[in-house]
Amino acid sequence: MNASTDLKDSLTAPPSAALSMPVQNGAEIVLRVLQEQQVEVIFGYPGGAVLPIYDALFKQNAIRHVLVRHEQAAVHAAEGYARSTGRVGVVLVTSGPGATNAVTGLLDALMDSVPLVCLTGQVPTHMIGNDAFQEADTTGITRPVTKHNYLVKRPGDLARTLHEAFYVARSGRPGPVVVDLPKDIMVGPSSYTPASEAPHRSYRPVREPAREAVQAAVAAMRRARRPLFYTGGGVINSGSAASEALGRLVRLTGFPCTSTLMGLGAYPTTDPQFLGMLGMHGTYEANLATHGCDVLINLGARFDDRVTGRLDSFSPHSTKIHVDIDASSINKIVRVDIPVVGDAGRAIAMMIEAWEWSDVPVDRDTLAAWWRQIDGWRAIDSLAYKQDPSPSAVIKPQHAIRRLHALARETGRDTFVTTEVGQHQMWAATHFQYDRPNRWMTSGGLGTMGYGLPAAVGVQVAHPDALVIDIAGEASTLMNIQELGTIAQYRLPVKLFILNNRYMGMVRQWQELLHGSRYSESYSASLPDFVKLADAFQATGMRATSLGELDDVIRRMLAHDGPVVADICVDETENCYPMIPSGAAHNEMILGPEQSDRAARITDEGLMLI
Amino acid sequence: MQEDPQISAVIAVLVENESGVLARVIGLFSGRGYNIESLTVAPVEDGGNKSRINIVTSGTPMVIEQIKALLYRLVPVHRVSDLTQIGPHVAREMALIKVVGTGEPRTEALRLAEAFRARAVDSTTGSFVFELTGASEKIETFIDLMRPLGLVEVSRTGIAAIARGPKTI
Ligand SMILES: Cc1ncc(C[n+]2csc(CCOP(=O)(O)OP(=O)(O)O)c2C)c(N)n1
Ligand SMILES: [Mg+2]
């Protein structure tokens, strides 16, 4: 599929009821485009500048609107929707503060390549520039936090611009697109134009990788002695077929596979060929394999600093293959030997084909030796933690997540996990298991506390019958706690599973390791009673304070067919290991107290890095 | 990576002539800390629907590659071409240079202007405005020469560049 057929996708929409309507105003045209783009739901919050759109929404039934409680949450909800379905998420917010509140969400979506269309209200065109009430330079403010943005200045441009916004959001490297809609254009008459069949004038991202590049990659893979797949969110963004193909390629080659935070679930995390996540809180085996490999095959990942650690010693002996749909990701941070620009799924499919045709012999013995080395690293069991088994024991957060996974699996339900940001996020990444793509939603690039609860709203709206759990920290939860109101209104059975360590744990951990245990402002003082809070929002509150209560609380939470807030009081001092301190190399990992008292050299530059 | 030498590049970008496109290009440089040594823009093609931006920038070869890829990623960008890479090119700019003075320095300024083929596009009894077109170095030399002769103001266009020979971007 190429860019132009992508555009045509939108034309296969069934003719909508709206087509027979008489002269329509701009707001009605907006809804007509959304319908043609097969939008089922939008996440939004009303205000003066978007009242005409809300009026048009009121008069139709084709598109649902989910009323959030804060515009940032609207964007995260749309992200949750998009990432769990592979479709474009849609947001509607008012001008001025509505648009500025959306900014964090937009940047979150940009950094994690999530396709969104965000419609923002704007003051009437003749008032733009007057510092009018609730005016903001929305295109100016959102330019660096979106893939692209538009201000619609003429009614005749409205429909075309909106169609284009969907095309831009989903094609190439996906991302958020803002369309700023002045109120006079929404109120005044407008004309409809269907999505263009012609390719875009200037934006035509390359999907199809160059055959020679793939062949060069496969030749290097066949000669590899210590190969490693390093997969990222690009594989998931490419669609479920890409993840299936990845599974085939990994098994076909017999190579080990690691994944970034964003890529979890593309390859089953329970599979023996999976080494766990790599990077700052990745497993010992994944990081040492990255350090020691001789051919590194990056599929849809971007050499983020959380993955590479110290750059001059990142995977120092490897030939690097990098598949990315975004040419600007290639050679941005790490110089690669074989760049492959194009869609990850296509590249994987072509790799399988080239692998099967190739007559370059594969040295199975050296591969077996590589696996023996990896198994040696694995034996360290870097994620191990010590849970005191007595019923009165303090709950270890890792254990709570393992139990959550085991008991969720027993229900046999399709399970989606979102997270907030902090230690719990890393534990959710490493102690929960993800066997399918699009089941894991976390804020990777931006690390936005407050992402998980609204994202869970979006996931649950998209999958009403699924089990949706936000694995949260108590501090992050409070950043978008108002979304319990949205959850109540739509009776979304979201499970908010709070690993309450009474600290901004990740901050506390860094202060312990890098700032002489001076816990400056990282204690979560004056916490609300989360059980009572649940009650206030018509959810069910539960609490576990000791190991003996844990399984029961999880079971009751999973069995309850409504929203639950589970306050899991966990060890306040637990740290997230292994850890590569900022500024250290992969072979300078700090292991937990269970594994070793080896300490990494925490360099002075490490203090400067974030 | 840091030890790589800095190189200079002249990049021509053909863009859709729409509002905000220049802000996107400039934002890309300022947001990522890249240099802009010169930037010019004007409509050139397609009845004014396409503009050409000429950018002179510098950085390590990796940074220059990155800049080109990032420019190409912008939605309204049609083409990105590195004139320093595709072969020899011509780069010219125009400057308006105001010199104020009388007597000996004034005659000297006029004499030098003739030698440089600068045109006096405005003259009063106490001032000249010279128009000079050429490579940046030539303009800089001329400005330096005018300094002791009463130079008071300079206005420069920045560089317009094009490949030599029949090749196009
Ligand atoms: C919006 C935002 N502000 C600040 C931070 C910095 N930060 C990262 S983790 C963290 C603490 C999170 O605490 P909590 O949610 O309780 O999770 P824990 O680490 O304890 O599991 C903070 C403050 C952030 N990531 N996002
Ligand atoms: Mg906490």
Tab-separated table of N, CA, C and O and ligand atoms in Angstrom, chain A residues 423-424 472-476 499-506 524, ligand 2:
chain	number	residue	atom	x	y	z
A	423	GLN	N	8.119	4.362	38.906
A	423	GLN	CA	8.583	2.998	39.140
A	423	GLN	C	7.538	1.970	38.728
A	423	GLN	O	7.856	0.956	38.094
A	424	HIS	N	6.285	2.241	39.098
A	424	HIS	CA	5.220	1.283	38.800
A	424	HIS	C	5.150	1.009	37.295
A	424	HIS	O	4.811	-0.085	36.869
A	472	ALA	N	-0.975	2.118	38.295
A	472	ALA	CA	-0.701	3.528	38.599
A	472	ALA	C	0.165	3.701	39.827
A	472	ALA	O	0.325	2.794	40.635
A	473	GLY	N	0.723	4.896	39.947
A	473	GLY	CA	1.358	5.318	41.186
A	473	GLY	C	0.428	6.333	41.841
A	473	GLY	O	-0.383	6.954	41.155
A	474	GLU	N	0.550	6.484	43.143
A	474	GLU	CA	-0.408	7.373	43.814
A	474	GLU	C	-0.206	8.824	43.406
A	474	GLU	O	-1.171	9.586	43.317
A	475	ALA	N	1.030	9.230	43.114
A	475	ALA	CA	1.261	10.632	42.749
A	475	ALA	C	0.732	10.917	41.342
A	475	ALA	O	-0.002	11.884	41.136
A	476	SER	N	1.045	10.059	40.394
A	476	SER	CA	0.571	10.252	39.016
A	476	SER	C	-0.948	10.249	38.951
A	476	SER	O	-1.551	11.024	38.196
A	499	LEU	N	-0.310	1.357	42.900
A	499	LEU	CA	0.778	0.854	43.734
A	499	LEU	C	1.211	2.028	44.604
A	499	LEU	O	2.003	2.877	44.188
A	500	ASN	N	0.629	2.085	45.772
A	500	ASN	CA	0.783	3.265	46.626
A	500	ASN	C	1.998	3.092	47.534
A	500	ASN	O	1.948	2.380	48.542
A	501	ASN	N	3.088	3.744	47.145
A	501	ASN	CA	4.299	3.677	47.972
A	501	ASN	C	4.527	4.994	48.720
A	501	ASN	O	5.590	5.232	49.266
A	502	ARG	N	3.538	5.863	48.678
A	502	ARG	CA	3.549	7.135	49.399
A	502	ARG	C	4.730	8.025	48.996
A	502	ARG	O	5.099	8.944	49.714
A	503	TYR	N	5.331	7.720	47.888
A	503	TYR	CA	6.422	8.549	47.379
A	503	TYR	C	6.269	8.693	45.876
A	503	TYR	O	5.708	7.824	45.223
A	504	MET	N	6.825	9.763	45.373
A	504	MET	CA	7.102	9.807	43.941
A	504	MET	C	8.302	8.883	43.810
A	504	MET	O	9.466	9.313	43.842
A	505	GLY	N	7.997	7.595	43.730
A	505	GLY	CA	9.021	6.582	43.929
A	505	GLY	C	10.233	6.742	43.026
A	505	GLY	O	11.376	6.569	43.451
A	506	MET	N	9.981	7.046	41.762
A	506	MET	CA	11.102	7.142	40.829
A	506	MET	C	11.994	8.329	41.194
A	506	MET	O	13.220	8.253	41.080
A	524	SER	N	4.756	11.851	49.090
A	524	SER	CA	3.362	12.143	48.739
A	524	SER	C	2.596	12.457	50.018
A	524	SER	O	1.909	11.600	50.576
C	2	MG	MG	4.397	6.449	44.261
